[in-house]
Coordinates of C-alpha atoms in Angstrom, one line a residue:
M1281 CA 6.2 4.7 5.0
D1282 CA 7.7 3.2 8.3
A1283 CA 4.5 2.4 10.1
S1284 CA 0.7 2.3 9.6
V1285 CA -1.5 2.9 12.7
I1286 CA -4.8 1.1 12.1
I1287 CA -7.9 2.1 14.0
P1288 CA -11.2 0.3 13.6
T1289 CA -14.2 2.3 14.8
Y1290 CA -18.0 2.2 15.0
N1291 CA -20.1 5.0 16.5
R1292 CA -17.4 6.6 18.2
S1293 CA -16.5 9.8 16.6
K1294 CA -15.7 11.8 19.7
S1295 CA -13.3 9.2 21.1
L1296 CA -11.7 8.8 17.6
Q1297 CA -11.4 12.5 17.3
E1298 CA -9.3 12.6 20.7
A1299 CA -7.2 9.6 19.5
L1300 CA -6.3 11.4 16.1
I1301 CA -5.6 14.5 18.2
S1302 CA -3.3 12.6 20.5
L1303 CA -1.5 11.0 17.4
S1304 CA -0.9 14.4 15.9
E1305 CA 0.9 15.4 19.1
Q1306 CA 3.5 12.6 19.0
T1307 CA 7.2 13.3 18.6
W1308 CA 7.6 10.7 16.0
P1309 CA 7.9 12.7 12.6
A1310 CA 4.4 12.6 11.1
N1311 CA 5.9 11.8 7.7
C1312 CA 6.9 8.3 8.9
F1313 CA 3.6 7.0 9.7
E1314 CA 0.1 6.9 8.1
V1315 CA -3.2 6.4 10.1
I1316 CA -5.9 4.2 8.6
I1317 CA -9.4 4.5 9.9
I1318 CA -11.7 1.6 9.2
D1319 CA -15.4 2.7 9.8
D1320 CA -17.2 -0.3 10.5
G1321 CA -20.6 1.0 9.3
S1322 CA -20.9 3.9 11.8
T1323 CA -24.3 5.7 11.9
D1324 CA -22.9 9.0 13.6
D1325 CA -20.5 11.6 12.3
T1326 CA -17.4 9.4 12.1
E1327 CA -16.9 10.4 8.6
D1328 CA -16.7 13.9 9.4
V1329 CA -13.8 13.4 11.9
A1330 CA -11.9 11.9 9.0
L1331 CA -12.2 15.2 7.0
T1332 CA -10.3 17.2 9.5
T1333 CA -6.7 17.8 8.3
Y1334 CA -3.8 16.1 10.5
P1335 CA -0.2 16.5 10.1
F1336 CA 0.1 12.7 9.2
T1337 CA -1.4 10.9 6.2
L1338 CA -4.9 9.8 7.0
K1339 CA -6.9 7.2 5.0
Y1340 CA -10.6 6.8 5.8
I1341 CA -12.2 3.5 4.7
R1342 CA -15.8 2.8 5.4
Q1343 CA -17.1 -0.7 5.2
R1344 CA -20.7 -2.3 6.2
N1345 CA -20.7 -3.4 9.8
Q1346 CA -18.8 -6.7 10.1
G1347 CA -17.1 -6.4 13.3
S1348 CA -13.6 -5.4 14.6
A1349 CA -11.7 -8.4 13.5
I1350 CA -12.7 -7.9 9.8
A1351 CA -12.1 -4.2 10.1
R1352 CA -8.5 -4.8 11.6
N1353 CA -7.8 -7.2 8.6
R1354 CA -9.1 -4.6 6.1
G1355 CA -6.7 -1.9 7.6
A1356 CA -3.8 -4.4 7.4
E1357 CA -4.7 -4.9 3.7
E1358 CA -4.6 -1.1 3.0
A1359 CA -1.6 -0.4 4.8
S1360 CA 1.7 0.7 3.2
G1361 CA 3.8 0.8 6.3
D1362 CA 6.6 -1.9 7.2
L1363 CA 5.1 -2.0 10.7
L1364 CA 1.6 -2.3 11.7
I1365 CA 0.2 -0.8 14.9
F1366 CA -3.3 -1.6 15.8
I1367 CA -5.0 0.7 18.3
D1368 CA -8.6 1.2 19.3
D1369 CA -10.5 4.1 18.9
D1370 CA -10.4 5.4 22.5
I1371 CA -6.6 5.4 22.9
H1372 CA -4.7 8.5 23.8
C1373 CA -1.0 8.2 22.8
K1374 CA 1.3 10.4 24.8

């Protein structure tokens, strides 16, 4: 795996879904990166967003609410890519 895109999130399912859609529209081949969502204890439907099928490998990890720094560190621990890319759940990549 070339890269791991790590997205910490908390109760932002709609913006997370838009970020994932924008990642699926990238010109970089989907088999070259994975996306790791770290759900930091959301109480909305964030988990449902992760059930959607995307062209890239998607890992969904839920943890109790501990803040974005701990969520980012957890994503780094779970990553298999040579390059770690951290984005927020409201980023649209074009």
